[in-house]
JSON list of C-alpha atoms in Angstrom, two decimals:
[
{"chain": "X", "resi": 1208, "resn": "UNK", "atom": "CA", "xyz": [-4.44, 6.97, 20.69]},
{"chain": "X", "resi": 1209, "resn": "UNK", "atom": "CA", "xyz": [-6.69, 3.88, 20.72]},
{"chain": "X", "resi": 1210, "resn": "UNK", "atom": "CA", "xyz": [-9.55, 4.74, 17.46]},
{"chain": "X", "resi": 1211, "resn": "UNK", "atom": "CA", "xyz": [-9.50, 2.24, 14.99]},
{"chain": "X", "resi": 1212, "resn": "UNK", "atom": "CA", "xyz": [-8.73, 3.09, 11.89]},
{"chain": "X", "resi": 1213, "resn": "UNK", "atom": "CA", "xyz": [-11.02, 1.79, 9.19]},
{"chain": "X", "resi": 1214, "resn": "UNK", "atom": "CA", "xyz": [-9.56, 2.93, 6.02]},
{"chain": "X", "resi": 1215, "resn": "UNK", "atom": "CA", "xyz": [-7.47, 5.30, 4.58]},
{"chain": "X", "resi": 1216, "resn": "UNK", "atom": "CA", "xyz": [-8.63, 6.96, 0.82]},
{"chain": "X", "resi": 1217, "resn": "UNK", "atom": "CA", "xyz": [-5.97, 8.77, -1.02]},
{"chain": "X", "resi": 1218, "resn": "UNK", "atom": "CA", "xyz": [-7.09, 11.71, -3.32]},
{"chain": "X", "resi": 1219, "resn": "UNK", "atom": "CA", "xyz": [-5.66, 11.43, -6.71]},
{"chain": "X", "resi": 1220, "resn": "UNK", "atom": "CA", "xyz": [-5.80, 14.47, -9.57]},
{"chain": "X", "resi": 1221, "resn": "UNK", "atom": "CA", "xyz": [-6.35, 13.60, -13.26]},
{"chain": "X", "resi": 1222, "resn": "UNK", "atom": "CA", "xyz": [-5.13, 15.27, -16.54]},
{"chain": "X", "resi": 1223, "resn": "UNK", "atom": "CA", "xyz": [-8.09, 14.34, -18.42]},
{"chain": "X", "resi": 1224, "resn": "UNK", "atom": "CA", "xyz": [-11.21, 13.27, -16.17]},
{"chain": "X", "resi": 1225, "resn": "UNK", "atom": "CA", "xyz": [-13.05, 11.53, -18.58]},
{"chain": "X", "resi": 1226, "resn": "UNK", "atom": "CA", "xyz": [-9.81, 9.51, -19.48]},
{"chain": "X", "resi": 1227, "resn": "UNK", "atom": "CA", "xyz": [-9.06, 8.68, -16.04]},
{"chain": "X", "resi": 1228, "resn": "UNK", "atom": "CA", "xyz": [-12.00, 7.58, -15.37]},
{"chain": "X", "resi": 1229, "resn": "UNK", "atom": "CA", "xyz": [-12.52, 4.84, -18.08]},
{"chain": "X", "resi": 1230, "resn": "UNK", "atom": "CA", "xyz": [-9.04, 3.80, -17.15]},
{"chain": "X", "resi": 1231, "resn": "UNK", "atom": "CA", "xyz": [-9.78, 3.15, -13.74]},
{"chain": "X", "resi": 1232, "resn": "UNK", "atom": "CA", "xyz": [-13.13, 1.72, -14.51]},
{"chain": "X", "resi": 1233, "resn": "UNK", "atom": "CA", "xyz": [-10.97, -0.87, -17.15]},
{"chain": "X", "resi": 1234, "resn": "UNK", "atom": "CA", "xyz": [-8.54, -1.58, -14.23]},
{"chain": "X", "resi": 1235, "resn": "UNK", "atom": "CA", "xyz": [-11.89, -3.30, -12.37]},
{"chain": "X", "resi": 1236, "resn": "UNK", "atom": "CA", "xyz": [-12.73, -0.38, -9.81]},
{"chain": "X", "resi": 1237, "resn": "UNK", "atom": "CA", "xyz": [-16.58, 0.40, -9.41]},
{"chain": "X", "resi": 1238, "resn": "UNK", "atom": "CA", "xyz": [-17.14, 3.78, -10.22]},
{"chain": "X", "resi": 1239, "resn": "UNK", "atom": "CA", "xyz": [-19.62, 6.42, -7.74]},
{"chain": "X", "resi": 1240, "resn": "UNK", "atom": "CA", "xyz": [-19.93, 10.01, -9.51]},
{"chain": "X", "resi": 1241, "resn": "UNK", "atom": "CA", "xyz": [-19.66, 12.02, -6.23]},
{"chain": "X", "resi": 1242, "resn": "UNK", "atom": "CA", "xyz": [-20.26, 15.47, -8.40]},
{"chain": "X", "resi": 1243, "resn": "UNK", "atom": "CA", "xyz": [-19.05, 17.04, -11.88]},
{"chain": "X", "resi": 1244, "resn": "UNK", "atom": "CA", "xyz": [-15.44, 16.93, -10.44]},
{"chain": "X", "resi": 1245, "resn": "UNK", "atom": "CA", "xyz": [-15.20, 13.70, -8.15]},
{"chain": "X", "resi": 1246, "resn": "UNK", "atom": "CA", "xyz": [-15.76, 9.86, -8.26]},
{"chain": "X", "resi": 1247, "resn": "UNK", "atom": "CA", "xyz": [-15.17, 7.52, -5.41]},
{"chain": "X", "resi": 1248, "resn": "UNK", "atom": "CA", "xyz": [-13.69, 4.30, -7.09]},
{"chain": "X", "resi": 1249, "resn": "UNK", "atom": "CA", "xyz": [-13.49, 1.45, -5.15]},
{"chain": "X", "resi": 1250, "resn": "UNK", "atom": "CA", "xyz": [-12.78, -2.56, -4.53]},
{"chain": "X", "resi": 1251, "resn": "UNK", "atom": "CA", "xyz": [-13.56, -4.36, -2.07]},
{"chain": "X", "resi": 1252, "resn": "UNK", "atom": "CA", "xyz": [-12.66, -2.43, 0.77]},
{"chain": "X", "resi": 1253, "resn": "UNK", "atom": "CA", "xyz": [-10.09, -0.10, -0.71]},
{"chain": "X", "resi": 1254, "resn": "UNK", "atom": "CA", "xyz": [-11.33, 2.65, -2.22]},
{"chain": "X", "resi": 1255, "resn": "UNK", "atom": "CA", "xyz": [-9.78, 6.13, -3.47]},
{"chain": "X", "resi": 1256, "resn": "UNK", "atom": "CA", "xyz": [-10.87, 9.63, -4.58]},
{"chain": "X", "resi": 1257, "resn": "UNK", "atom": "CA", "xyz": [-10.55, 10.63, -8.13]},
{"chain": "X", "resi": 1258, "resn": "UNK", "atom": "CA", "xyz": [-10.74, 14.62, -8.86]},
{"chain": "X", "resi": 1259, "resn": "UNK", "atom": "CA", "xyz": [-10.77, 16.62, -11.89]},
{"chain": "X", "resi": 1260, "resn": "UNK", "atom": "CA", "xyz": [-7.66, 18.47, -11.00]},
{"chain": "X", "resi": 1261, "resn": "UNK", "atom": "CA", "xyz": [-4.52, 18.62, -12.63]},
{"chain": "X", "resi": 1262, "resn": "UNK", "atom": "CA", "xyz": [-1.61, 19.89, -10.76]},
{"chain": "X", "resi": 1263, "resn": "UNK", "atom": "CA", "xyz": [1.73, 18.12, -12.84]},
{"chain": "X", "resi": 1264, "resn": "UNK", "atom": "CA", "xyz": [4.33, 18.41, -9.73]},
{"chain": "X", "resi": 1265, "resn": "UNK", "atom": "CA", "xyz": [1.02, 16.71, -7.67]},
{"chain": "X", "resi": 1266, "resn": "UNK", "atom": "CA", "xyz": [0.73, 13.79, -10.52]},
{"chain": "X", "resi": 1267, "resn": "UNK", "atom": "CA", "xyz": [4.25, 13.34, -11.13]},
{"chain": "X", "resi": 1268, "resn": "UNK", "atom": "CA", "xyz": [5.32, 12.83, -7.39]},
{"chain": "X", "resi": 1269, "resn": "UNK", "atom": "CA", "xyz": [2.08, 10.92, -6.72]},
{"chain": "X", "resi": 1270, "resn": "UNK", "atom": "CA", "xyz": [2.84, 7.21, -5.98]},
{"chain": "X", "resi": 1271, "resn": "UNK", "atom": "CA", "xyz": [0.23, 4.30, -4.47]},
{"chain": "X", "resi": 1272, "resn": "UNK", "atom": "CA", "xyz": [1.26, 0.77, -3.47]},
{"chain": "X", "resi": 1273, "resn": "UNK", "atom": "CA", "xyz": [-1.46, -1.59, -2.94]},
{"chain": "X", "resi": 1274, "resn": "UNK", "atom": "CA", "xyz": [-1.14, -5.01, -1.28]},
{"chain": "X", "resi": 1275, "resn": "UNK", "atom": "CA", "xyz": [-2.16, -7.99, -3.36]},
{"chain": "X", "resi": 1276, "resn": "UNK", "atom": "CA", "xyz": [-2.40, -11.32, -2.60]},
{"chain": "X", "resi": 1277, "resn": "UNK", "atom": "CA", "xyz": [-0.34, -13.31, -5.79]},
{"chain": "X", "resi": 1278, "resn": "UNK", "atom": "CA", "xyz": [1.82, -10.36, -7.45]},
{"chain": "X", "resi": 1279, "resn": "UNK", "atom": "CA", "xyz": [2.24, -13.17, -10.42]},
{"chain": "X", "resi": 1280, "resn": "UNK", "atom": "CA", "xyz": [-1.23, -13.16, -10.95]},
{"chain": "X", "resi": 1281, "resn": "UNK", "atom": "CA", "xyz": [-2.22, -9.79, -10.43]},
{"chain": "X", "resi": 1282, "resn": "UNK", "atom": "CA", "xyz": [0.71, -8.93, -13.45]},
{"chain": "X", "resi": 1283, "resn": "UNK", "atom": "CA", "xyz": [-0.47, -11.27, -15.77]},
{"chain": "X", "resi": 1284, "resn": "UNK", "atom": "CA", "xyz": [-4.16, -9.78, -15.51]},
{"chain": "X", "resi": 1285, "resn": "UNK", "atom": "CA", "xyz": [-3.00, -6.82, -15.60]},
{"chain": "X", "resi": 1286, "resn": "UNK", "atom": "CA", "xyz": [-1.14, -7.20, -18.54]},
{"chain": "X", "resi": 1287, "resn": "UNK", "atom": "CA", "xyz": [-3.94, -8.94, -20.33]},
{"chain": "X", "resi": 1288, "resn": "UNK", "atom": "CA", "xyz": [-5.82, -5.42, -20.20]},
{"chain": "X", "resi": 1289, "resn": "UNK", "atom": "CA", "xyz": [-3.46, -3.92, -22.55]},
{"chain": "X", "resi": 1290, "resn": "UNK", "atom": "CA", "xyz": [-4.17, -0.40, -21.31]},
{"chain": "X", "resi": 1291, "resn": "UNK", "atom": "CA", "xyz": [-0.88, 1.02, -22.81]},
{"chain": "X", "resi": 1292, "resn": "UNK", "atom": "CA", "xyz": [-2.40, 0.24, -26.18]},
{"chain": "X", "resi": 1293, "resn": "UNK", "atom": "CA", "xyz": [-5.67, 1.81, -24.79]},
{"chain": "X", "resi": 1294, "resn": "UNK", "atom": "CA", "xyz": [-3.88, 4.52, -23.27]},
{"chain": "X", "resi": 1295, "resn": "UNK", "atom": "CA", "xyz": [-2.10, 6.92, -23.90]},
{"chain": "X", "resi": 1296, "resn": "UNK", "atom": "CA", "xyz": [0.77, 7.55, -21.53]},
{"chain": "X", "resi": 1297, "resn": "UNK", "atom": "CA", "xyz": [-0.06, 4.23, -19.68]},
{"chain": "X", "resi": 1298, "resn": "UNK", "atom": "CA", "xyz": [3.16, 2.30, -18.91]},
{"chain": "X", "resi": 1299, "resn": "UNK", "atom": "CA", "xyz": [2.75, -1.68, -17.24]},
{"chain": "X", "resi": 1300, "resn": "UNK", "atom": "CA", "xyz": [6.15, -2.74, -15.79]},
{"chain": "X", "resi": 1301, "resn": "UNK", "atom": "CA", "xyz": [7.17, -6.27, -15.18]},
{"chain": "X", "resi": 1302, "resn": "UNK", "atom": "CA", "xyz": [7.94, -7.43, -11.78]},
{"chain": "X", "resi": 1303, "resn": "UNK", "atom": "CA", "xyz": [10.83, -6.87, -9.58]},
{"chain": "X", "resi": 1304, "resn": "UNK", "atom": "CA", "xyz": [11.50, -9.29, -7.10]},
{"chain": "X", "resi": 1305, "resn": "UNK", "atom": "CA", "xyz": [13.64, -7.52, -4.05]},
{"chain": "X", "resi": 1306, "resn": "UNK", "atom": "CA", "xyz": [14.49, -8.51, -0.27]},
{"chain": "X", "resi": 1307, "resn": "UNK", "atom": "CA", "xyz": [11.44, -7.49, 0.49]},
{"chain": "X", "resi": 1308, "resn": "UNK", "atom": "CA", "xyz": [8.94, -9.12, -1.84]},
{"chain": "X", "resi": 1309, "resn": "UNK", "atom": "CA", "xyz": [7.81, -8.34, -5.39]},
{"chain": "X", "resi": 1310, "resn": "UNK", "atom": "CA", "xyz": [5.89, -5.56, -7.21]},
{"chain": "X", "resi": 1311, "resn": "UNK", "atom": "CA", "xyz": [4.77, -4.40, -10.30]},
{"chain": "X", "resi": 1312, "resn": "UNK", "atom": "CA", "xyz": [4.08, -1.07, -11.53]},
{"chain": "X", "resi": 1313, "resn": "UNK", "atom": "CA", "xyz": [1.54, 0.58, -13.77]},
{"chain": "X", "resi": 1314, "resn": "UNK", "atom": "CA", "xyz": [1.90, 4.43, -15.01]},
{"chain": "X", "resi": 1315, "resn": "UNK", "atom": "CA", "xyz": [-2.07, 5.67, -14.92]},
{"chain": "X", "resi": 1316, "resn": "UNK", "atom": "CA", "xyz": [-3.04, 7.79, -17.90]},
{"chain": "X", "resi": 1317, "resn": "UNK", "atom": "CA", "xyz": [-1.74, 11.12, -16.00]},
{"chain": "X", "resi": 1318, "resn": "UNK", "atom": "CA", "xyz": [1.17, 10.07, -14.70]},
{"chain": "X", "resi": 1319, "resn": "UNK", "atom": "CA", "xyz": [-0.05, 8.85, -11.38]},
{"chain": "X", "resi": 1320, "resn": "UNK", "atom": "CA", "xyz": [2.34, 5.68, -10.27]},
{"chain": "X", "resi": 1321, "resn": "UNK", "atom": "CA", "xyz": [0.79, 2.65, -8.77]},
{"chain": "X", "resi": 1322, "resn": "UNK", "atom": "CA", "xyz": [2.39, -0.17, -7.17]},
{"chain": "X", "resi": 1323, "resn": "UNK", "atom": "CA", "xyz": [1.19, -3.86, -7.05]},
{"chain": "X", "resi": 1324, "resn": "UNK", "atom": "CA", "xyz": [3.43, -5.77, -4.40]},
{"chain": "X", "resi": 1325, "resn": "UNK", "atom": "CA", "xyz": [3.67, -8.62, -2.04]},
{"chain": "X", "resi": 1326, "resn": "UNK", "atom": "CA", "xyz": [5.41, -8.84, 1.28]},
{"chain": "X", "resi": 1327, "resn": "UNK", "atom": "CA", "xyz": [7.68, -11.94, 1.98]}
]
């Protein structure tokens, strides 16, 4: 196969839309209201699909890691949001550092786990 790939948008369900929504919008992605049910949020050049479906085995088994360039940094920002005091459900844990580099992790408002690493 020789395409390029460009980029690659995961779809992610939501418990509470509305909720989600102003979560992700807090975290610093730019919100674009695709319909009643779907936004496209997005930064930079990473972007993913948020839908107003709630599936729990989906949410609970759903799990991003995203790339960032200072894992210190990104942590401390993060923290400074305080979205588990904003959110319900919303969990921010401090960073591991393993053989492979470091991450962080943050529990969305449904349940949705993200990863915030760096590669030695």
């Amino acid at each position: 196969m020789k395409h390029k790939i460009k980029s690659i948008r995961p779809f992610i369900g939501s418990k509470d839309f509305g909720v989600s929504r102003s979560f992700y919008r807090d975290l610093g992605f730019e919100e674009t209201v695709l319909d009643s049910k779907m936004s496209v949020f997005k930064s930079s050049e990473t972007a993913f699909y948020l839908q107003n479906a709630y599936v729990k085995d989906w949410i609970d088994n759903t799990m991003i890691f995203v790339e960032v360039d200072d894992v210190e940094r990104y942590y401390s920002e993060l923290s400074a949001l305080n979205l588990p005091e904003k959110y319900e459900g919303v969990k921010l844990t401090p960073i591991q550092y393993l053989d492979w580099g470091s991450e962080c992790f943050l529990h969305d408002p449904s349940g949705v786990l993200w990863h915030f690493g760096k590669f030695k």
